[in-house]
GROMACS .gro file of C-alpha atoms in nm:
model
  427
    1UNK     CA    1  -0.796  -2.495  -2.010
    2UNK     CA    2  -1.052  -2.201  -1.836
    3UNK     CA    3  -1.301  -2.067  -2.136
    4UNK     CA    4  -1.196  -1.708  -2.128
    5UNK     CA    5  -1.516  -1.576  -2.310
    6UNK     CA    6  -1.671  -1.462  -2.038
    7UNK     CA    7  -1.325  -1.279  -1.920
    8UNK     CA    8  -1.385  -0.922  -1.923
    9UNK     CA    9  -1.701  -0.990  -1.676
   10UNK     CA   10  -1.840  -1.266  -1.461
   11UNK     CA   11  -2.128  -1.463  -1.479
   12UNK     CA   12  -2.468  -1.349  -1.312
   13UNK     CA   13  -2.421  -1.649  -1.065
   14UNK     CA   14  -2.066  -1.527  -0.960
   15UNK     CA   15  -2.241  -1.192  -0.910
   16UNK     CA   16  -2.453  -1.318  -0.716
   17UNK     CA   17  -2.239  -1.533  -0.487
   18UNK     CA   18  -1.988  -1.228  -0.425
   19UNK     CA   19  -2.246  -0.982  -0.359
   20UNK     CA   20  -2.384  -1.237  -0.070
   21UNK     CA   21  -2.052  -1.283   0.096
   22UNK     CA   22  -1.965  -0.930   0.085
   23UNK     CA   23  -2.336  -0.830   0.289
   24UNK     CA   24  -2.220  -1.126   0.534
   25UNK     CA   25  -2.185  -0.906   0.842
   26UNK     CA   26  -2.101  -0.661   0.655
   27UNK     CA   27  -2.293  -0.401   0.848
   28UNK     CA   28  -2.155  -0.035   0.697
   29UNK     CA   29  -2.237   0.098   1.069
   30UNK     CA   30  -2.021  -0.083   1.267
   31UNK     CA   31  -1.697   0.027   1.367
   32UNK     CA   32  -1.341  -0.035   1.220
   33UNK     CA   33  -1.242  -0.388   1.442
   34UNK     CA   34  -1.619  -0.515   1.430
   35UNK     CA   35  -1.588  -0.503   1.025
   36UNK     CA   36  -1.195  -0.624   1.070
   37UNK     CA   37  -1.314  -0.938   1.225
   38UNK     CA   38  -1.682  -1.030   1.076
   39UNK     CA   39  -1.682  -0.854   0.690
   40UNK     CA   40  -1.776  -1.046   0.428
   41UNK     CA   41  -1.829  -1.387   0.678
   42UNK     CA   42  -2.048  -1.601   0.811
   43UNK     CA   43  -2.020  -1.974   0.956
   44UNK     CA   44  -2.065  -2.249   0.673
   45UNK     CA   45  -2.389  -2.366   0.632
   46UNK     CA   46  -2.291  -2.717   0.587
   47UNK     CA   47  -2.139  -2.796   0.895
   48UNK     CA   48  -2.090  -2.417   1.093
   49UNK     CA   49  -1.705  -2.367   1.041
   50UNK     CA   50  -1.653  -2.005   1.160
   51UNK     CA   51  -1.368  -1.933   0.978
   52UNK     CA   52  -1.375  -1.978   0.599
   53UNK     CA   53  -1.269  -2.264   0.436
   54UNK     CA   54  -0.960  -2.286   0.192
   55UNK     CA   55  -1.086  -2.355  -0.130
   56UNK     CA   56  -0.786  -2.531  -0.293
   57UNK     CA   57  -0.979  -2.657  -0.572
   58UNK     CA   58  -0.873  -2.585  -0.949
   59UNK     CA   59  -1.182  -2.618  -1.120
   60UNK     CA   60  -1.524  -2.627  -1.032
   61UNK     CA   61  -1.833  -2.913  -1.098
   62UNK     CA   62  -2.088  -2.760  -1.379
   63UNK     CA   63  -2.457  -2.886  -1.403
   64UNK     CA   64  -2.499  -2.847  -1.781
   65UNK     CA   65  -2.207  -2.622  -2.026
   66UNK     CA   66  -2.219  -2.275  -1.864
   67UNK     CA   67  -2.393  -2.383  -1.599
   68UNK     CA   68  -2.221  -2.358  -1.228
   69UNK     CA   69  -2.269  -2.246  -0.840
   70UNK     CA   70  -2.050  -1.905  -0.937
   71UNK     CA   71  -1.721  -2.031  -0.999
   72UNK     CA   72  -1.571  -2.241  -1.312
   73UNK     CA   73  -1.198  -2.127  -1.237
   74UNK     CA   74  -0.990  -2.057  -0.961
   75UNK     CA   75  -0.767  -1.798  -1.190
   76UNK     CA   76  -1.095  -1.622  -1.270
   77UNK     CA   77  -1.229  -1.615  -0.919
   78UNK     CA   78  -1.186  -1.881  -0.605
   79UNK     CA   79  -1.443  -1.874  -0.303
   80UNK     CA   80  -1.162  -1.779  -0.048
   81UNK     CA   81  -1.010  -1.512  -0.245
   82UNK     CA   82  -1.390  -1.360  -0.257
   83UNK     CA   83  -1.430  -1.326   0.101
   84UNK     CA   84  -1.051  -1.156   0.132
   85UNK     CA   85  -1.168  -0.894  -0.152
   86UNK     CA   86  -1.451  -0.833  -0.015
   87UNK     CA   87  -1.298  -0.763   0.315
   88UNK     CA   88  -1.067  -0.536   0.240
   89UNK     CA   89  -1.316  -0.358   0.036
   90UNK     CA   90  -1.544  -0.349   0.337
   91UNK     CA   91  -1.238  -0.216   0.521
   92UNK     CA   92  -1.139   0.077   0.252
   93UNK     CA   93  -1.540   0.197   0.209
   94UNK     CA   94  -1.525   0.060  -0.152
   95UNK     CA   95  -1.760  -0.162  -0.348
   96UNK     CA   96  -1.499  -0.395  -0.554
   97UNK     CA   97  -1.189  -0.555  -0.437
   98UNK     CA   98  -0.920  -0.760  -0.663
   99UNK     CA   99  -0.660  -0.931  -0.518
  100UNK     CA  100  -0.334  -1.000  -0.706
  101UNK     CA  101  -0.002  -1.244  -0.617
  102UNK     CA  102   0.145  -0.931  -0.496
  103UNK     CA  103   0.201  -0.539  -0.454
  104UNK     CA  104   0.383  -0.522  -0.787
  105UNK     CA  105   0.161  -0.703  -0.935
  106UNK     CA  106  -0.155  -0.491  -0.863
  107UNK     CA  107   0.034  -0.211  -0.981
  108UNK     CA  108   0.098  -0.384  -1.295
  109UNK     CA  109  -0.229  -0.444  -1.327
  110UNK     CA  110  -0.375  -0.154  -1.249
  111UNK     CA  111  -0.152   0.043  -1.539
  112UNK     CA  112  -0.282  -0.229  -1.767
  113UNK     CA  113  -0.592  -0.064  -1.801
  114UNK     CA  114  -0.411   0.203  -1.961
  115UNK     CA  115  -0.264   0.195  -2.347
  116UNK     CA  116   0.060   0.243  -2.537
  117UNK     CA  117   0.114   0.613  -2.528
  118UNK     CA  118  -0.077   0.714  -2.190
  119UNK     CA  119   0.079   0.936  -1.957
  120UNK     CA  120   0.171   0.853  -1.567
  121UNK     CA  121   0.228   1.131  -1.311
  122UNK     CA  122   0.375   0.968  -1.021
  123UNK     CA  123   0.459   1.162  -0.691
  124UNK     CA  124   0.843   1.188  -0.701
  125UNK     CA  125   0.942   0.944  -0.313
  126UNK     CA  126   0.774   0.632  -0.409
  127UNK     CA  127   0.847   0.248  -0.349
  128UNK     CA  128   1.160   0.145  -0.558
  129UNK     CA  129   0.933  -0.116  -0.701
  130UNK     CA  130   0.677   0.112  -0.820
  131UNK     CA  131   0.986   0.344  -0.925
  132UNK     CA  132   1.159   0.065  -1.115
  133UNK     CA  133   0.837  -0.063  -1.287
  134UNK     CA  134   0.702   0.273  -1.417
  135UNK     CA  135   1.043   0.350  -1.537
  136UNK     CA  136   1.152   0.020  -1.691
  137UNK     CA  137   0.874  -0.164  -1.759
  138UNK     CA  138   0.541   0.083  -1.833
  139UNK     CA  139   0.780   0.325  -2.041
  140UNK     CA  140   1.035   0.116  -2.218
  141UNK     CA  141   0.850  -0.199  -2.265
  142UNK     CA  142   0.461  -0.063  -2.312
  143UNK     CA  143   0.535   0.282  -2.428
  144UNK     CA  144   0.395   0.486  -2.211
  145UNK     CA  145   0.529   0.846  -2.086
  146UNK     CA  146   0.609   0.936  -1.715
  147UNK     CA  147   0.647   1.224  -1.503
  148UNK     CA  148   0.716   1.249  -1.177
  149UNK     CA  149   0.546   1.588  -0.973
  150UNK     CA  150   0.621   1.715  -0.575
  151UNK     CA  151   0.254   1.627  -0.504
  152UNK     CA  152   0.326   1.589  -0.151
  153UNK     CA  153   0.244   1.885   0.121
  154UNK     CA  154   0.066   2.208   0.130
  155UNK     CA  155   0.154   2.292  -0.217
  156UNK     CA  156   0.133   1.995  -0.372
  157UNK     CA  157  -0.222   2.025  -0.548
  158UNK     CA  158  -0.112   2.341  -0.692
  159UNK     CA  159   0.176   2.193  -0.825
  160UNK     CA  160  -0.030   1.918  -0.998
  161UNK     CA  161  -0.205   2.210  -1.138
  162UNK     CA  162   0.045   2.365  -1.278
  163UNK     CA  163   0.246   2.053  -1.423
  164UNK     CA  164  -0.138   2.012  -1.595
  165UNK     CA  165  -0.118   2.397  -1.705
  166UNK     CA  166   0.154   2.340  -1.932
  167UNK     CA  167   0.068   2.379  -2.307
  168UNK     CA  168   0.258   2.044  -2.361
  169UNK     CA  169   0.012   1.850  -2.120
  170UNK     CA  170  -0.309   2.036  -2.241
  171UNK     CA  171  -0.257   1.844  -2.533
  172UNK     CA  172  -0.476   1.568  -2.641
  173UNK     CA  173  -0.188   1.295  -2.691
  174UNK     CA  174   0.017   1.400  -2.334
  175UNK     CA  175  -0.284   1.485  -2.074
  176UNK     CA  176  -0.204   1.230  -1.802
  177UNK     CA  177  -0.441   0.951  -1.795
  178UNK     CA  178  -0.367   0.865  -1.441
  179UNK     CA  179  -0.196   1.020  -1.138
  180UNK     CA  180   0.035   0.780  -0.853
  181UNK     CA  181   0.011   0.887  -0.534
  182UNK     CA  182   0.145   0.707  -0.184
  183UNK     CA  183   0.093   0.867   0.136
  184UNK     CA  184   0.271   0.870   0.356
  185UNK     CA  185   0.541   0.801   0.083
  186UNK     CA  186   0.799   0.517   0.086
  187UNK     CA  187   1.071   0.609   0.234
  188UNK     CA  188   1.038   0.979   0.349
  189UNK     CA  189   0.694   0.979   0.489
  190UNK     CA  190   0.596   1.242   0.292
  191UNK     CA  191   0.189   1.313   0.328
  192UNK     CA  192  -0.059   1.417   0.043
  193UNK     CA  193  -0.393   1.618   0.030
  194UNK     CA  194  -0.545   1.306  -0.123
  195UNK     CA  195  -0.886   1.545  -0.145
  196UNK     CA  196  -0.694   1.857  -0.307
  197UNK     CA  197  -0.492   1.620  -0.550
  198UNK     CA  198  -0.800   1.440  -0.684
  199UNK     CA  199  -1.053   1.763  -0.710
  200UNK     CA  200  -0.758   1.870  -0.937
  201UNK     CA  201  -0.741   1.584  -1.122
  202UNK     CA  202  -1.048   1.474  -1.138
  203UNK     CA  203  -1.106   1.839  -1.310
  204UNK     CA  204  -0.889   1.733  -1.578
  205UNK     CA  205  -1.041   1.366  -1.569
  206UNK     CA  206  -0.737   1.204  -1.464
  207UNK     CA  207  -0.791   0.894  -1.282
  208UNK     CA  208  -0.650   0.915  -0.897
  209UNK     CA  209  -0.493   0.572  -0.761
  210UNK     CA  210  -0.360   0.631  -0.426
  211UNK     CA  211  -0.106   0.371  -0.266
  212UNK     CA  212  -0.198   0.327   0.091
  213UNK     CA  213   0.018   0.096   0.219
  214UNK     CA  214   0.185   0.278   0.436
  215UNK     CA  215  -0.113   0.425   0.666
  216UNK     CA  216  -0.383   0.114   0.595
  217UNK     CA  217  -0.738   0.235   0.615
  218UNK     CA  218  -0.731   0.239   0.990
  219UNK     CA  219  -0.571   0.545   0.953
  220UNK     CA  220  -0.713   0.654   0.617
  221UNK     CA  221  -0.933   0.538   0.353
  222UNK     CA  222  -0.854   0.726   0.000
  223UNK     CA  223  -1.156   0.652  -0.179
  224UNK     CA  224  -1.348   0.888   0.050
  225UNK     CA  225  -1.107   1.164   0.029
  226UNK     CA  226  -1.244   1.121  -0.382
  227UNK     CA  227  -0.993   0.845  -0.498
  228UNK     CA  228  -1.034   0.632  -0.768
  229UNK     CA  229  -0.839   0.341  -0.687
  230UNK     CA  230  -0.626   0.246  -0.328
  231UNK     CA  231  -0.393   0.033  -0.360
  232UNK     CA  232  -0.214  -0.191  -0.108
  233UNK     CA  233   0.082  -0.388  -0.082
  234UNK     CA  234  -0.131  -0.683   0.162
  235UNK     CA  235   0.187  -0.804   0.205
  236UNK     CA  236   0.311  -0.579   0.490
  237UNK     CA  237   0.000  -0.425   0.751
  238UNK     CA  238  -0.269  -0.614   0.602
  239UNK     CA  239  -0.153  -0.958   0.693
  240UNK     CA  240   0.144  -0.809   0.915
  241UNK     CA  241   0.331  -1.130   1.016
  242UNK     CA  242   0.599  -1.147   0.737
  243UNK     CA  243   0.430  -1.459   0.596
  244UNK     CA  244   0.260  -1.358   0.225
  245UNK     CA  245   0.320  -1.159  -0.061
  246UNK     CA  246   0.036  -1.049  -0.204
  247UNK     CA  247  -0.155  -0.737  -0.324
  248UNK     CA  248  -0.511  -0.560  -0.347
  249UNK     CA  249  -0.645  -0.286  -0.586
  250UNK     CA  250  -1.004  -0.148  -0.437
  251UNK     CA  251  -1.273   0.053  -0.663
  252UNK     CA  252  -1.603   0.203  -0.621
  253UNK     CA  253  -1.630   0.185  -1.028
  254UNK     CA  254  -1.823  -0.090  -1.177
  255UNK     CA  255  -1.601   0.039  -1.487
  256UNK     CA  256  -1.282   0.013  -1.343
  257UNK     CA  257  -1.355  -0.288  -1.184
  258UNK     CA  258  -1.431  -0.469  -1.462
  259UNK     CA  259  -1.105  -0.346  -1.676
  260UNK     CA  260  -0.909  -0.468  -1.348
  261UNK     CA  261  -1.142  -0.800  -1.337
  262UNK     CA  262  -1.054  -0.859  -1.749
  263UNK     CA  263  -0.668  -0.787  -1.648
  264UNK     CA  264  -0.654  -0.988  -1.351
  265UNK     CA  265  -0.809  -1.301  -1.505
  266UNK     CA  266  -0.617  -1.274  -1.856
  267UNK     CA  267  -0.304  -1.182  -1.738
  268UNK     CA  268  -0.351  -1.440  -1.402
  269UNK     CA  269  -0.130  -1.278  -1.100
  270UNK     CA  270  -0.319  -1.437  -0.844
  271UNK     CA  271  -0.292  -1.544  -0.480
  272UNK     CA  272  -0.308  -1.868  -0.363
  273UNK     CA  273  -0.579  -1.986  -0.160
  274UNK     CA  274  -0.408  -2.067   0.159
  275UNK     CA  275  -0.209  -1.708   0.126
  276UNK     CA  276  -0.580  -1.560   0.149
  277UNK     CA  277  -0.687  -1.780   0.435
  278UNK     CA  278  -0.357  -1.607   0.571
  279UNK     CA  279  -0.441  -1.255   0.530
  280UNK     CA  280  -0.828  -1.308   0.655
  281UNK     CA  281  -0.676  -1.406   0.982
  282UNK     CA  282  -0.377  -1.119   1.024
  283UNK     CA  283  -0.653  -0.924   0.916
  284UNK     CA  284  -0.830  -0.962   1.242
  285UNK     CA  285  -0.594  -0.795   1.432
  286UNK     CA  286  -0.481  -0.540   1.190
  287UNK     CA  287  -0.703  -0.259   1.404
  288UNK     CA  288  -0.497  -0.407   1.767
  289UNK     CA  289  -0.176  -0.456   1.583
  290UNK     CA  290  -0.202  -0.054   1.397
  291UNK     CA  291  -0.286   0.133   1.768
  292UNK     CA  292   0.066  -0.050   1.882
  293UNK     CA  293   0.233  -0.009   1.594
  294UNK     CA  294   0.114   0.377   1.620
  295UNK     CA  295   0.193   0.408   1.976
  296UNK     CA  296   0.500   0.260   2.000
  297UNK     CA  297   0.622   0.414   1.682
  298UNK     CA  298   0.531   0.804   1.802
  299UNK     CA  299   0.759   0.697   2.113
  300UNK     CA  300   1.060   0.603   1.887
  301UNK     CA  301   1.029   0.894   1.715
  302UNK     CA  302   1.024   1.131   2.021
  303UNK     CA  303   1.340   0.950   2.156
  304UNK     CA  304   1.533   0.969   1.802
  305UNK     CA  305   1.447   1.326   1.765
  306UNK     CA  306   1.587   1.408   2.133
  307UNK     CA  307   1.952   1.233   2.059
  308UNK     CA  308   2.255   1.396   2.006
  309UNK     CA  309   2.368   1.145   1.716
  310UNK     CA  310   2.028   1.208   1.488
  311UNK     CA  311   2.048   1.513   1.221
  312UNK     CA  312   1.672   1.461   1.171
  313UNK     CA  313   1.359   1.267   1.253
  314UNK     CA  314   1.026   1.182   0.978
  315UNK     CA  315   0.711   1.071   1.153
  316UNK     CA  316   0.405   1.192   1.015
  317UNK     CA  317   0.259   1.282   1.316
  318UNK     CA  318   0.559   1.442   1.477
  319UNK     CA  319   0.452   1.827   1.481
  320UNK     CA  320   0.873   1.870   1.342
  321UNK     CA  321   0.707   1.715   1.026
  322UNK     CA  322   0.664   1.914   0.731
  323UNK     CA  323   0.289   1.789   0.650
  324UNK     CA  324   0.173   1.772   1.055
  325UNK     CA  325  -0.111   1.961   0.977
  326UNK     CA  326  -0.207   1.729   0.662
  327UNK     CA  327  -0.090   1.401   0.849
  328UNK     CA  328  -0.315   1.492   1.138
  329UNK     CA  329  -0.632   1.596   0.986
  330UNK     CA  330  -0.567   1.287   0.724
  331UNK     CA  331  -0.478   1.010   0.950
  332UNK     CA  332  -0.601   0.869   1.257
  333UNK     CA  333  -0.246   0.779   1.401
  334UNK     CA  334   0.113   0.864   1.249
  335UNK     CA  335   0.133   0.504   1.163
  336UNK     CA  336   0.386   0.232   1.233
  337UNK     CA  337   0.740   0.347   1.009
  338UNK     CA  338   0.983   0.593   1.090
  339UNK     CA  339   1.269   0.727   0.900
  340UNK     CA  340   1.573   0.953   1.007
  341UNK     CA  341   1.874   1.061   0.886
  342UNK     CA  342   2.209   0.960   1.147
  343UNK     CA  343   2.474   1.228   1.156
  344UNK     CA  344   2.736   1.104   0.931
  345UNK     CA  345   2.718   0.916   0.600
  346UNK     CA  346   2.739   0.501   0.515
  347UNK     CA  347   3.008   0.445   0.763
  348UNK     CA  348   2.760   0.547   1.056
  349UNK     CA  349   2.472   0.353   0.858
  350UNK     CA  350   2.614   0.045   0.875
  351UNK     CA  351   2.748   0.042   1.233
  352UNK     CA  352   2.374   0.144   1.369
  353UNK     CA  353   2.242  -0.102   1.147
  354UNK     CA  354   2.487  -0.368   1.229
  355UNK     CA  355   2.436  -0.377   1.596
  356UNK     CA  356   2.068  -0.412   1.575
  357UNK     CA  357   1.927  -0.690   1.816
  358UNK     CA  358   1.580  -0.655   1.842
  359UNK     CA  359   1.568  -0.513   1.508
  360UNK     CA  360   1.592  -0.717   1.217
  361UNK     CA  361   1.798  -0.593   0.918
  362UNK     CA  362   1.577  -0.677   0.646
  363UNK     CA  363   1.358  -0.504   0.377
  364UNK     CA  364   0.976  -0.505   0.354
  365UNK     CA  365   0.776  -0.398   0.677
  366UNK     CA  366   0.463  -0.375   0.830
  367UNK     CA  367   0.503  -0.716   1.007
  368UNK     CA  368   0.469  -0.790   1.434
  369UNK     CA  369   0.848  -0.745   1.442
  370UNK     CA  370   1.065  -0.414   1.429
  371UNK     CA  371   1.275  -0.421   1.104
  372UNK     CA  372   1.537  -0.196   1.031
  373UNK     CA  373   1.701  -0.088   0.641
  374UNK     CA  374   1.897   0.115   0.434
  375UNK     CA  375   1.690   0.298   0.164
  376UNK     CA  376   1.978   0.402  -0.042
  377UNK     CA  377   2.141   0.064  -0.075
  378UNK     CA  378   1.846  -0.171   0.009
  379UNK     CA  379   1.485  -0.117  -0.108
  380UNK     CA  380   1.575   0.234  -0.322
  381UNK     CA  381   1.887   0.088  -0.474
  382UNK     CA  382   1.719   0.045  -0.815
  383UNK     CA  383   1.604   0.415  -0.811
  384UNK     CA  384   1.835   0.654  -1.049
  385UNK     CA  385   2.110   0.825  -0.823
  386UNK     CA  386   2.051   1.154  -0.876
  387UNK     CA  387   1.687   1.081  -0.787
  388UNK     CA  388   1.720   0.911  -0.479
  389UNK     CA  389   1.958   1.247  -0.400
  390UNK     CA  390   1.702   1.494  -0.511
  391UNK     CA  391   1.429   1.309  -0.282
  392UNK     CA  392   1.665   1.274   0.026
  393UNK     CA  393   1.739   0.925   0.003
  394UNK     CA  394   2.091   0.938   0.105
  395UNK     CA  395   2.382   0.744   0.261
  396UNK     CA  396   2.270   0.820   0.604
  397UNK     CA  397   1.896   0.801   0.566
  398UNK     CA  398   1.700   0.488   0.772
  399UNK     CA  399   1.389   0.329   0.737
  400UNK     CA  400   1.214   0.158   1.051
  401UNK     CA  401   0.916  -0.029   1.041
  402UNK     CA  402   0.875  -0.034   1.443
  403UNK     CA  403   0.698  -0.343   1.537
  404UNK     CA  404   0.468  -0.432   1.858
  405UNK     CA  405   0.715  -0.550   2.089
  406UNK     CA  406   0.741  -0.359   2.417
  407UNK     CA  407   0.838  -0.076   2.369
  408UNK     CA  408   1.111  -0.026   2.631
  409UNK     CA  409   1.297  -0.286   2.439
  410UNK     CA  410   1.315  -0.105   2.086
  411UNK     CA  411   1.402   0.230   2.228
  412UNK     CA  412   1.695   0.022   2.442
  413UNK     CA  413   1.811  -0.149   2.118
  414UNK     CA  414   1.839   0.180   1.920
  415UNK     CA  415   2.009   0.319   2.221
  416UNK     CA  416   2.279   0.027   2.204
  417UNK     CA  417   2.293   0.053   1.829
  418UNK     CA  418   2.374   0.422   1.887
  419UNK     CA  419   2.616   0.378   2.131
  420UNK     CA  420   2.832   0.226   1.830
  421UNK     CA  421   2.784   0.488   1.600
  422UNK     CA  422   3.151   0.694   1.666
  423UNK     CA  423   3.115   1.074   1.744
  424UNK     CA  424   3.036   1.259   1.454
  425UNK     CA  425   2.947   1.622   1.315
  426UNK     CA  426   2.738   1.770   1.093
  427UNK     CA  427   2.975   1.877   0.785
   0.00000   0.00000   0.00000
């Protein structure tokens, strides 16, 4: 059994070892794809392997009691899962990385830092995971309180604001302790003045966590914008070949990091080494795979928005959206997913869905292949009705995570989907 003394912070040896893989061409001036590929790298020095090694060990040789090379545990830290935090950290401009066996579980982790009683404001279109787990899980299980706050578009900081006005939130026992943010959100692509939300916040200090998922920080990196924590589900873009679960919180706080360090060691929702080896390597496309996923995604949006059988298009970069202007100065593309609501209800759902081809009917996303879902019924079924209806999740709504394939032949399979999708009118 791992000595979990030392828990709450590493040894001076670990530090030591992770701060000289994360300088391994990690050169803060080079471009997005040149950090992608080289971050927190370099050929072994035993016998020049370029790629790193997976580290399958369990436990680790120590010269005397206490005494090691920077690991004693692989739940406390393992030498491949270093160079994959410190990667992604390179990636998102942040100091610390943690990586976690999935998305859910670094957002379990993350609001473990907080206590009984603390209070969550969560933007109100979020992942049905995060949805279920705040409202399930961090309220009825840990006791804590939860709000959720339009935080999404031009007004969206003043709404925080206001929310934070309220004499019942001023006080000391039900100011928020931490506000939730994805953008674009999960499934309606909503997009958030990450810098407006946090100079509010951070007025009030109220820690900022920002999923970014969605967007990846080719498009956008939160912690410059003034978050305090991005988040990402590494599962979908990060590795992007439907192959690993897994997830990543990223910090510029020593602070913070060590909380999520103590958590992520006691509590043990780690990856495997061989699902980091994964990621390193999906990684070095991510910047390739993202300008395809962008480009062919904008196209699919342009030909959805032009046909006679869709009531209405999302795409954050589509100027029809209702954050454009935030999408554009925010992020670098419009990113890879698409949603749209088909005129008509479940029955026209399923027959578009149905007669997918290249498509694959199938939640998660992010991945080299186009995937196709129903919100409502498939990755939003475990949010409240009358939620999902106030948000827009409804029986017509769908999700498309629009792959790299060419692109002629995912506009011809939505075409041929549509083409079985009976006449209908807007009621």
């Amino acid at each position: 059994q791992a000595d979990d003394s030392r828990a709450s912070l590493p040894s001076f040896a670990i530090k030591i070892t992770v701060l000289k893989m994360a300088q391994a061409h990690n050169d803060k001036n080079q471009g997005f794809a040149t950090t992608a590929i080289h971050a927190a790298q370099q050929p072994n020095p035993l016998h020049g392997a370029v790629m790193p090694g997976i580290e399958l060990s369990s436990t680790y040789a120590q010269q005397s009691p206490g005494v090691h090379r920077g690991f004693e545990y692989s739940r406390t830290s393992n030498p491949t899962r270093v160079v994959l935090e410190n990667l992604i950290a390179s990636l998102e401009k942040a100091k610390y990385g943690l990586c976690f066996a999935s998305g859910s579980a670094a957002t379990a982790s993350i609001t473990s830092i907080l206590k009984t009683g603390d209070h969550i404001v969560c933007i109100d279109d979020v992942y049905g995971g995060t949805n279920r787990y705040f409202q399930n899980i961090a309220v009825k299980v840990n006791g804590m309180k939860l709000s959720f706050v339009e935080l999404a578009g031009s007004n969206g900081a003043r709404n925080l604001e206001s929310f934070l006005s309220k004499p019942v939130n001023r006080s000391a026992s039900n100011r928020p302790k931490l506000i939730w943010i994805e953008t674009p959100t999960n499934p309606m692509l909503k997009c958030v003045d990450i810098e407006a939300i946090c100079k509010v916040a951070h007025q009030h200090n109220i820690l900022v966590a920002v999923d970014n998922t969605f967007a990846t920080p080719f498009n956008q990196q939160p912690l410059l914008f003034g978050a305090d924590i991005a988040v990402h589900s590494i599962t979908k873009y990060l590795n992007g070949h439907s192959d690993v679960v897994m997830g990543v919180a990223l910090t510029n706080s020593q602070e913070l990091r060590d909380k999520l360090a103590f958590v992520q060691n006691s509590i043990g929702a780690v990856p495997a080494p061989f699902d980091c080896y994964m990621v390193i390597r999906g990684i070095k496309t991510l910047h390739v795979r993202m300008e395809r996923h962008a480009e062919n995604a904008l196209k699919v949006a342009k030909y959805l928005e032009s046909h006679a059988k869709i009531e209405r298009v999302y795409y954050p970069h589509l100027p029809s959206h209702p954050d454009y202007q935030i999408a554009k100065r925010c992020m670098k593309t419009g990113g890879g997913m698409v949603t749209f609501l088909l005129k008509g209800g479940i029955k026209e759902s399923r027959a578009f869905l149905e007669n997918l081809k290249v498509f694959t009917l199938a939640e998660s996303l992010g991945a080299v292949e186009s995937l196709a879902e129903h919100p409502a019924i498939m990755t939003h079924a475990s949010v409240p009705p009358q939620q999902r209806q106030q948000i827009g999740i409804l029986d017509n709504l769908v999700r498309l995570s629009v792959g790299i394939e060419d692109v002629e032949d995912i506009i011809g399979d939505l075409k041929l989907a549509l083409d079985h999708v009976g006449n209908t009118s807007k009621l």
